[in-house]
mmCIF file of C-alpha atoms in Angstrom:
data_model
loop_
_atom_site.group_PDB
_atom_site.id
_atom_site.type_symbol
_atom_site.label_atom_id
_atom_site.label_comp_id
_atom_site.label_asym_id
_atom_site.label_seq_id
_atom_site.Cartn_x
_atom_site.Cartn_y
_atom_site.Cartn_z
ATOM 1 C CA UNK N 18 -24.503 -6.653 2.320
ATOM 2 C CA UNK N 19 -20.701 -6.238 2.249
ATOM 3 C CA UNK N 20 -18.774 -6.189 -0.733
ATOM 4 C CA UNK N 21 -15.689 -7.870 -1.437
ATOM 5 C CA UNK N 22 -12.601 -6.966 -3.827
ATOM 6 C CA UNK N 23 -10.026 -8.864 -5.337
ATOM 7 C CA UNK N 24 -6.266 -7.358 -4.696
ATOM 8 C CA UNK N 25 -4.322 -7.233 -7.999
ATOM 9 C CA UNK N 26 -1.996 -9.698 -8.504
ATOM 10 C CA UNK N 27 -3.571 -11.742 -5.620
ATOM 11 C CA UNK N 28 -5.556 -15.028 -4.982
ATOM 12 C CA UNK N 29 -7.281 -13.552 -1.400
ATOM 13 C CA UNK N 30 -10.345 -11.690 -1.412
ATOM 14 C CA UNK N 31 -9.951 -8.414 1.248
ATOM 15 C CA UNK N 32 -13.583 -7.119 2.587
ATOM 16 C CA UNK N 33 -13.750 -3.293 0.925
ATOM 17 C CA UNK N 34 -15.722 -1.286 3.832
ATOM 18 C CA UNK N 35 -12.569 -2.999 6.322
ATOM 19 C CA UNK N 36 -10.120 -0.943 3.573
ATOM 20 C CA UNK N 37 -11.968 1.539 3.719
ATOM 21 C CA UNK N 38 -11.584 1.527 7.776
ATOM 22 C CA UNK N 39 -8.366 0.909 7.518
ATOM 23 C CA UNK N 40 -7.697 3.926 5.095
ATOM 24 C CA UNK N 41 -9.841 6.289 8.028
ATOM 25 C CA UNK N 42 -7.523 4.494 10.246
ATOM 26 C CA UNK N 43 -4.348 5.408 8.691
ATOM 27 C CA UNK N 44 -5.013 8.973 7.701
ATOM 28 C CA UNK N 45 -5.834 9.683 11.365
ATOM 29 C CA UNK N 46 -2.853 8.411 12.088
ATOM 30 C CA UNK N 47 -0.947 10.897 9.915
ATOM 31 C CA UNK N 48 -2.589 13.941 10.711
ATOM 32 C CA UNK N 49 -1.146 16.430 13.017
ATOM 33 C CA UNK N 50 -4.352 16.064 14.816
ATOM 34 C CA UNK N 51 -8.403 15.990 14.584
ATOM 35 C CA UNK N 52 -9.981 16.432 11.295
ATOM 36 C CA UNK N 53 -13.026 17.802 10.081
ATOM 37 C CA UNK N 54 -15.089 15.344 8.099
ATOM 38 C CA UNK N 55 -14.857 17.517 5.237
ATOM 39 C CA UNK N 56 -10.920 17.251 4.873
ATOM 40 C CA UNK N 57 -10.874 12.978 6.195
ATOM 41 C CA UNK N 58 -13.488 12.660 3.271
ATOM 42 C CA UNK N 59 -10.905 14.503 0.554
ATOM 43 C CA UNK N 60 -7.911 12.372 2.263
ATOM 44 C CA UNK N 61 -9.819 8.794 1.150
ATOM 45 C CA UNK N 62 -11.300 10.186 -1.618
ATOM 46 C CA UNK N 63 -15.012 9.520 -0.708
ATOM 47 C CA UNK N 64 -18.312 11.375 -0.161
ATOM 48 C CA UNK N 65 -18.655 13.137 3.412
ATOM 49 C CA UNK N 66 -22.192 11.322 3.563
ATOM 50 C CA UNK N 67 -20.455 8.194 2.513
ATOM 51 C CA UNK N 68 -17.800 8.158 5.488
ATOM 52 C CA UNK N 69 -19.946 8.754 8.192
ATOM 53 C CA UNK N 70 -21.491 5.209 8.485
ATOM 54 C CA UNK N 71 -17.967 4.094 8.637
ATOM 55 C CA UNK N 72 -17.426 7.008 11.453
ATOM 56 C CA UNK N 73 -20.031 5.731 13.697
ATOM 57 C CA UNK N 74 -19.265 2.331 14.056
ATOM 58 C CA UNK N 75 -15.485 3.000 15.053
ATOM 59 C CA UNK N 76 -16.668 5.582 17.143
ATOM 60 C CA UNK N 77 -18.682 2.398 18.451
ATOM 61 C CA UNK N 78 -15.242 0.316 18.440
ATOM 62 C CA UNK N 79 -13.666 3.420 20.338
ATOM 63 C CA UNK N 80 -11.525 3.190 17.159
ATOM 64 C CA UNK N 81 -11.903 6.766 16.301
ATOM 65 C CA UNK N 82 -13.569 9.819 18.892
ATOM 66 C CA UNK N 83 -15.208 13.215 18.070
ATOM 67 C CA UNK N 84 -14.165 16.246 19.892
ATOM 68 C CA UNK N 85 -16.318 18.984 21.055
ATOM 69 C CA UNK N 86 -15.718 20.872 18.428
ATOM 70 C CA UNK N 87 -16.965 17.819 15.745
ATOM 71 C CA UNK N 88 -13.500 16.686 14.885
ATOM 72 C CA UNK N 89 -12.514 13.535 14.299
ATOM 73 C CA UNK N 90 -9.934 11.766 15.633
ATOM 74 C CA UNK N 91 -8.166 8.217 16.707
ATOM 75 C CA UNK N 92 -9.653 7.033 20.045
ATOM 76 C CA UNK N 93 -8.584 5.200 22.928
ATOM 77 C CA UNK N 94 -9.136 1.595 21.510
ATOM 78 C CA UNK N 95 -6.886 2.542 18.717
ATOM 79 C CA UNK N 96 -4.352 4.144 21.370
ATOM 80 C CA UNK N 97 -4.492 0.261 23.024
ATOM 81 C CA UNK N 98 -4.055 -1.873 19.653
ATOM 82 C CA UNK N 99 -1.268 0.561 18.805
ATOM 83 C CA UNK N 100 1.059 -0.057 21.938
ATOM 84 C CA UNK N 101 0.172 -3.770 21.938
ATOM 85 C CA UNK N 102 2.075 -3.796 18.677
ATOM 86 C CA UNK N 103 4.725 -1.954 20.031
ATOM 87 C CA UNK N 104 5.392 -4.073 23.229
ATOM 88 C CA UNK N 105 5.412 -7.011 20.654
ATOM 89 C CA UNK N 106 8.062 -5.342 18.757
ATOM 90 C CA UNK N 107 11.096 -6.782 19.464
ATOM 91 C CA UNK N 108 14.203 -4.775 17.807
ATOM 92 C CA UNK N 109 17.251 -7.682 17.432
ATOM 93 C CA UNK N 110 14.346 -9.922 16.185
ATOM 94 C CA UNK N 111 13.271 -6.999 13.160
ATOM 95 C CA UNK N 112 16.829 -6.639 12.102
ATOM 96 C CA UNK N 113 17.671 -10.385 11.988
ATOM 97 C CA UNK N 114 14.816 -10.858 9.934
ATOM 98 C CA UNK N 115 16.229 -8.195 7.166
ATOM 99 C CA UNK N 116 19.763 -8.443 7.711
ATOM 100 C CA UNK N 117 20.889 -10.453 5.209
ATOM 101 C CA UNK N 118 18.841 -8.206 2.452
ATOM 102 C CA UNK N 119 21.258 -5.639 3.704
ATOM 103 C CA UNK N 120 24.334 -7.811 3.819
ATOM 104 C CA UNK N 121 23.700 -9.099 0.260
ATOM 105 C CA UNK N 122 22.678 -5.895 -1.289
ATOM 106 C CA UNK N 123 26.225 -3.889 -0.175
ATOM 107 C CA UNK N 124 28.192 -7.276 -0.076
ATOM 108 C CA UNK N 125 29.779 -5.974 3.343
ATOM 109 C CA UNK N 126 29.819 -7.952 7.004
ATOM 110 C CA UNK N 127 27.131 -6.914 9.128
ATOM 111 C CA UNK N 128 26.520 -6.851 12.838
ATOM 112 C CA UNK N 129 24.349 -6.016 15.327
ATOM 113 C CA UNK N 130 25.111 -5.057 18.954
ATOM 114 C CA UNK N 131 23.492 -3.739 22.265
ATOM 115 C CA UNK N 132 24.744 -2.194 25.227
ATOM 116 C CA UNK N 133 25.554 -5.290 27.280
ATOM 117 C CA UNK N 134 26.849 -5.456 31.028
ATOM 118 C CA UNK N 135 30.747 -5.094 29.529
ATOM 119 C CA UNK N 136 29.503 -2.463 27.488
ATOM 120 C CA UNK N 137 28.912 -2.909 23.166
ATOM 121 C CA UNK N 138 28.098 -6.446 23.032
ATOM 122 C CA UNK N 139 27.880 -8.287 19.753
ATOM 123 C CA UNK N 140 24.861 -9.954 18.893
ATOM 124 C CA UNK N 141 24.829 -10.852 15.984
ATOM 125 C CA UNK N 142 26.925 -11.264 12.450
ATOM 126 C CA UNK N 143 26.223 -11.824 9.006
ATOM 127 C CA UNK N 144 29.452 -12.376 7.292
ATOM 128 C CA UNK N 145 30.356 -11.326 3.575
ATOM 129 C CA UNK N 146 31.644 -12.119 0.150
ATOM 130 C CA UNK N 147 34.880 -10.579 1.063
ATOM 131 C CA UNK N 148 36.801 -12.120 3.572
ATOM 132 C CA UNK N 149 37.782 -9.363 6.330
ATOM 133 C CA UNK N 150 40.709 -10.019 8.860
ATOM 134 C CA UNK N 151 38.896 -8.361 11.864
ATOM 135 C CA UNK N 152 37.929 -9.826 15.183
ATOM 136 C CA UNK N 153 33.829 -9.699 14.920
ATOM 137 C CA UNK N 154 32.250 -11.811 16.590
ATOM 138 C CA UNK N 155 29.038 -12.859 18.621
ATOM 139 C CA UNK N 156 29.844 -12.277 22.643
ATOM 140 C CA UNK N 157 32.704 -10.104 21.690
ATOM 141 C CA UNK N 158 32.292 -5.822 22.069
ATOM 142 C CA UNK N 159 33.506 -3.208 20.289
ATOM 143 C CA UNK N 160 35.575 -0.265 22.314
ATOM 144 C CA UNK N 161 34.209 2.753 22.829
ATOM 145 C CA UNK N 162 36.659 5.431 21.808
ATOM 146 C CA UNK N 163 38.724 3.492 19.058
ATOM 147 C CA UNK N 164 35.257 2.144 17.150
ATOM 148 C CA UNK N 165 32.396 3.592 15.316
ATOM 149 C CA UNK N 166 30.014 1.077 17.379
ATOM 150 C CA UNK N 167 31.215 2.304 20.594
ATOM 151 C CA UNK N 168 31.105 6.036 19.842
ATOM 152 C CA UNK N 169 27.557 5.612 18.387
ATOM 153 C CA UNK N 170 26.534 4.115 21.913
ATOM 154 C CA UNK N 171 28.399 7.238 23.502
ATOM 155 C CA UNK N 172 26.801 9.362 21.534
ATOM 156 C CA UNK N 173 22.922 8.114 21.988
ATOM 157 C CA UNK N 174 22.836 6.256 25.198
ATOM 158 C CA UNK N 175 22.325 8.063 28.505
ATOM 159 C CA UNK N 176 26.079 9.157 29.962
ATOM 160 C CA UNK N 177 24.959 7.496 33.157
ATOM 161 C CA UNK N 178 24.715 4.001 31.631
ATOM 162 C CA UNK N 179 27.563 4.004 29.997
ATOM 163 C CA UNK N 180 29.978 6.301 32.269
ATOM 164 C CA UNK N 181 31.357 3.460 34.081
ATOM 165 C CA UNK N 182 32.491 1.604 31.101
ATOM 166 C CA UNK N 183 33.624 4.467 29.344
ATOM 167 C CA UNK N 184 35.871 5.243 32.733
ATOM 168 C CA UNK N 185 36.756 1.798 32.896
ATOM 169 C CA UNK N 186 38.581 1.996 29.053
ATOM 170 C CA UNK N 187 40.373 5.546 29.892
ATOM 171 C CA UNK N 188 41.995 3.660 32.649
ATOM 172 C CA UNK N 189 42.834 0.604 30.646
ATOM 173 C CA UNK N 190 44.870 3.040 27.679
ATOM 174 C CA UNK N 191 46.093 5.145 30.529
ATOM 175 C CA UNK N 192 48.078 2.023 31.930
ATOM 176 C CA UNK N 193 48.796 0.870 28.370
ATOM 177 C CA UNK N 194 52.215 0.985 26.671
ATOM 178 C CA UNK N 195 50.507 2.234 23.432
ATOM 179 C CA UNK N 196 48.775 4.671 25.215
ATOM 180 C CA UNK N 197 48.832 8.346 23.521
ATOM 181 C CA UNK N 198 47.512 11.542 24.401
ATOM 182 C CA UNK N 199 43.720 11.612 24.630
ATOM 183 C CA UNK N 200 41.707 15.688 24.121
ATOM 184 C CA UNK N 201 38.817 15.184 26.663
ATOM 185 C CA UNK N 202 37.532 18.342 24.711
ATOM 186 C CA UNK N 203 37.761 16.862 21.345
ATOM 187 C CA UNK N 204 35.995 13.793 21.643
ATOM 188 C CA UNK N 205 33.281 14.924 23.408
ATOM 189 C CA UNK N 206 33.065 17.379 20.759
ATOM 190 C CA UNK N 207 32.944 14.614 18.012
ATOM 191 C CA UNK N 208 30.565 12.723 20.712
ATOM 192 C CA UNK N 209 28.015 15.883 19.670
ATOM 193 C CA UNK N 210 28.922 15.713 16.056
ATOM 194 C CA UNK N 211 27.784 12.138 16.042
ATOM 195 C CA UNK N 212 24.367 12.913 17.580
ATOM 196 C CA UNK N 213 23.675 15.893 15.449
ATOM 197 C CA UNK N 214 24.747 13.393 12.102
ATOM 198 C CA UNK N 215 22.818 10.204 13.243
ATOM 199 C CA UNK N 216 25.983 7.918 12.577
ATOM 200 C CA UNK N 217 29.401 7.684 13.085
ATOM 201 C CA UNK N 218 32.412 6.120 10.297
ATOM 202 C CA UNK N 219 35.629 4.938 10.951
ATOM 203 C CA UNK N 220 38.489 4.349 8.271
ATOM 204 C CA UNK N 221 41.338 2.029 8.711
ATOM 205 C CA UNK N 222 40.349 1.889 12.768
ATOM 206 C CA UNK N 223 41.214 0.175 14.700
ATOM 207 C CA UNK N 224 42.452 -2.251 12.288
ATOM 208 C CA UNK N 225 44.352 -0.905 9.358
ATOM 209 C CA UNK N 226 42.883 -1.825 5.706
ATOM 210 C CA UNK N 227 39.556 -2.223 7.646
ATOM 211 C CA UNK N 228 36.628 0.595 8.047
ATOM 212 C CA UNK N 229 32.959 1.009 9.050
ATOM 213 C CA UNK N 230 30.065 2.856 9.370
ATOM 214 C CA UNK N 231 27.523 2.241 12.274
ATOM 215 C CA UNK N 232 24.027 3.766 12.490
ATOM 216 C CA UNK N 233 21.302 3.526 15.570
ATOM 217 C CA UNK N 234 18.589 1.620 15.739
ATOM 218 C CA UNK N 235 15.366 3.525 18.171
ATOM 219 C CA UNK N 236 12.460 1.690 19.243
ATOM 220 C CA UNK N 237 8.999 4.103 19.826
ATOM 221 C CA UNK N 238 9.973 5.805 23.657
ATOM 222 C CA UNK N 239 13.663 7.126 21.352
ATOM 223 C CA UNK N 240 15.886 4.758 23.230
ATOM 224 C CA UNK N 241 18.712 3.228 20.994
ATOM 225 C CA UNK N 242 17.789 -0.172 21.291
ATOM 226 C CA UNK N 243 20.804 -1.544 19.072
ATOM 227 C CA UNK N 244 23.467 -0.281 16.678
ATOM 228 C CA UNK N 245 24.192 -1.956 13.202
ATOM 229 C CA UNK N 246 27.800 -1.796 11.557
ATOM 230 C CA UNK N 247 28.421 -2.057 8.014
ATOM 231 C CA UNK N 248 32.223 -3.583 8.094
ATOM 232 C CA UNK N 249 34.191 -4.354 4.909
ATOM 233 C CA UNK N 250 37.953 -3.688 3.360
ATOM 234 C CA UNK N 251 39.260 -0.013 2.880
ATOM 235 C CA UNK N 252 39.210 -0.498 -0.970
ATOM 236 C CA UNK N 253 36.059 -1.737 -0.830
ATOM 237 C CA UNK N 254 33.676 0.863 1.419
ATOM 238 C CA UNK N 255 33.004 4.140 0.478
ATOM 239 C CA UNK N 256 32.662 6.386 3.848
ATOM 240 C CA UNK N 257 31.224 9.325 2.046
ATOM 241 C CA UNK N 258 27.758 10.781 3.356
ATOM 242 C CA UNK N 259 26.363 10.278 0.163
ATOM 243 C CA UNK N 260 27.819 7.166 -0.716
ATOM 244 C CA UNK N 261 26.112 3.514 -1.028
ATOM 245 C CA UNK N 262 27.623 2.248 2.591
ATOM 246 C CA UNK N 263 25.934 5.588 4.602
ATOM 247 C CA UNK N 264 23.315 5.787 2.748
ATOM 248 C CA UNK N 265 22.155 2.096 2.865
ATOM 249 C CA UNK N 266 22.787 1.907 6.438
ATOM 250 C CA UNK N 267 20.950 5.039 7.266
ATOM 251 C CA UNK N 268 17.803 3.777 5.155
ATOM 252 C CA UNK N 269 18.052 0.402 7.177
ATOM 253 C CA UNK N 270 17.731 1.547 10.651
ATOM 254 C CA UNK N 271 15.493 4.520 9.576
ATOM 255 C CA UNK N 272 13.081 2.424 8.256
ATOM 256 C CA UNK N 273 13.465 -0.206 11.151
ATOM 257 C CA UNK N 274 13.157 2.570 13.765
ATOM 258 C CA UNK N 275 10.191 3.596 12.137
ATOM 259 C CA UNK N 276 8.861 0.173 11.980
ATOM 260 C CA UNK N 277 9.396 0.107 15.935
ATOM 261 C CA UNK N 278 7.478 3.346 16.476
ATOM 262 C CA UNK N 279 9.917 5.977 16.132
ATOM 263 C CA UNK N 280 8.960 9.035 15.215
ATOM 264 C CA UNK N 281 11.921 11.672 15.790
ATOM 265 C CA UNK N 282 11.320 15.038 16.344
#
């Protein structure tokens, strides 16, 4: 007969043995790979002879497979639920459904943006307390050299997707009256220092009194499937690497990357 439990501070009633499957589940998922039943038992916290019934019928769902060598691990059932969920995943619709936690919580503008056919397109924009003097806004882009947004795209993005764009802005500044002396070598140097630090700042660029920081956003193959930019007054955002702006950011699009499927290296 199967048992039911009550969750704490719930009205449903969950079926036990499908939490227990679900914890089997889970720790598979975790492990570096196969497990003797001996160390899955220890993981959930059961009897060896009281996990193998559960063992046999998801080896009967394909859920979970033994190897030759009596291991257990997730099977190919498990491998097909497990991309269905990703190719449901849909990145711009994740982070517009937690944006505005993020907006509220550091009271800063917030947007979203994707590499469009002119390059960093705006997507999306959650505006803040503060009122901020600064041109964001949904259809319009963010430059590539002069931005954090555009550098983090630069610095994630394959070079042949966004070559052309990039080549296309060098040719705009060098026919531009405020033009000034670009180091090829030093921004593709900073280009690398962005990649290695998983986000990119800027402080009173391009608009003075104005400054960001910009994070990526992966989905589960590693591609940067957006980039979201904390935006706010000078006085008010604190650039640091261990300050509230970074660090929120950074815990944002970790956690929405993860959500997605990312796992980095």
């Amino acid at each position: 007969m199967t048992e039911t439990v009550r969750q704490p501070g719930k009205a449903q009633r969950g079926i036990r043995s499908l939490d227990t499957a679900g914890a089997i589940l889970r720790v598979m998922a975790e492990a570096a790979g196969p497990m003797k039943l001996r160390d899955l038992a220890e993981a959930i916290e059961v009897a060896p002879a009281q996990l193998h019934p559960y063992l046999v019928s998801l080896r009967a769902m394909r859920m979970v497979e033994q190897t030759e060598t009596g291991q257990y691990g997730l099977g190919p059932f498990a491998l097909e639920v497990g991309l269905s969920r990703l190719r449901a995943q849909d990145a711009y619709h994740e982070a517009l459904l937690r944006i505005s936690a993020l907006a509220e919580e550091t009271r800063l503008m917030v947007a979203l943006s994707v590499w469009g056919l002119h390059g960093v397109t705006i997507v999306h924009v959650r505006e803040s307390i503060a009122r901020i003097h600064a041109n964001v806004r949904v259809g319009g882009g963010f430059g590539l050299t002069t931005t954090a947004t555009g550098r983090l795209f630069l610095a994630f993005m394959q070079e042949a997707a966004t070559e052309r764009q990039f080549q296309r802005e060098m040719d705009e500044r060098a026919t531009s009256e405020l033009d000034f002396d670009f180091d090829a070598e030093g921004f593709h140097a900073e280009i690398a220092r962005i990649h290695a630090q998983g986000y990119e700042t800027t402080l009173d660029l391009p608009i003075p009194g104005i400054s960001a920081v910009a994070a990526p956003v992966f989905d589960y193959s590693g591609t940067m499937k957006l980039a979201v930019t904390l935006i706010g007054p000078t006085r008010q955002i604190d650039l640091s690497a261990d300050g509230p702006a970074v660090r929120d950011t950074l815990a944002f699009t970790r956690q929405l990357s993860a959500d997605l499927g990312y796992r980095p290296e």
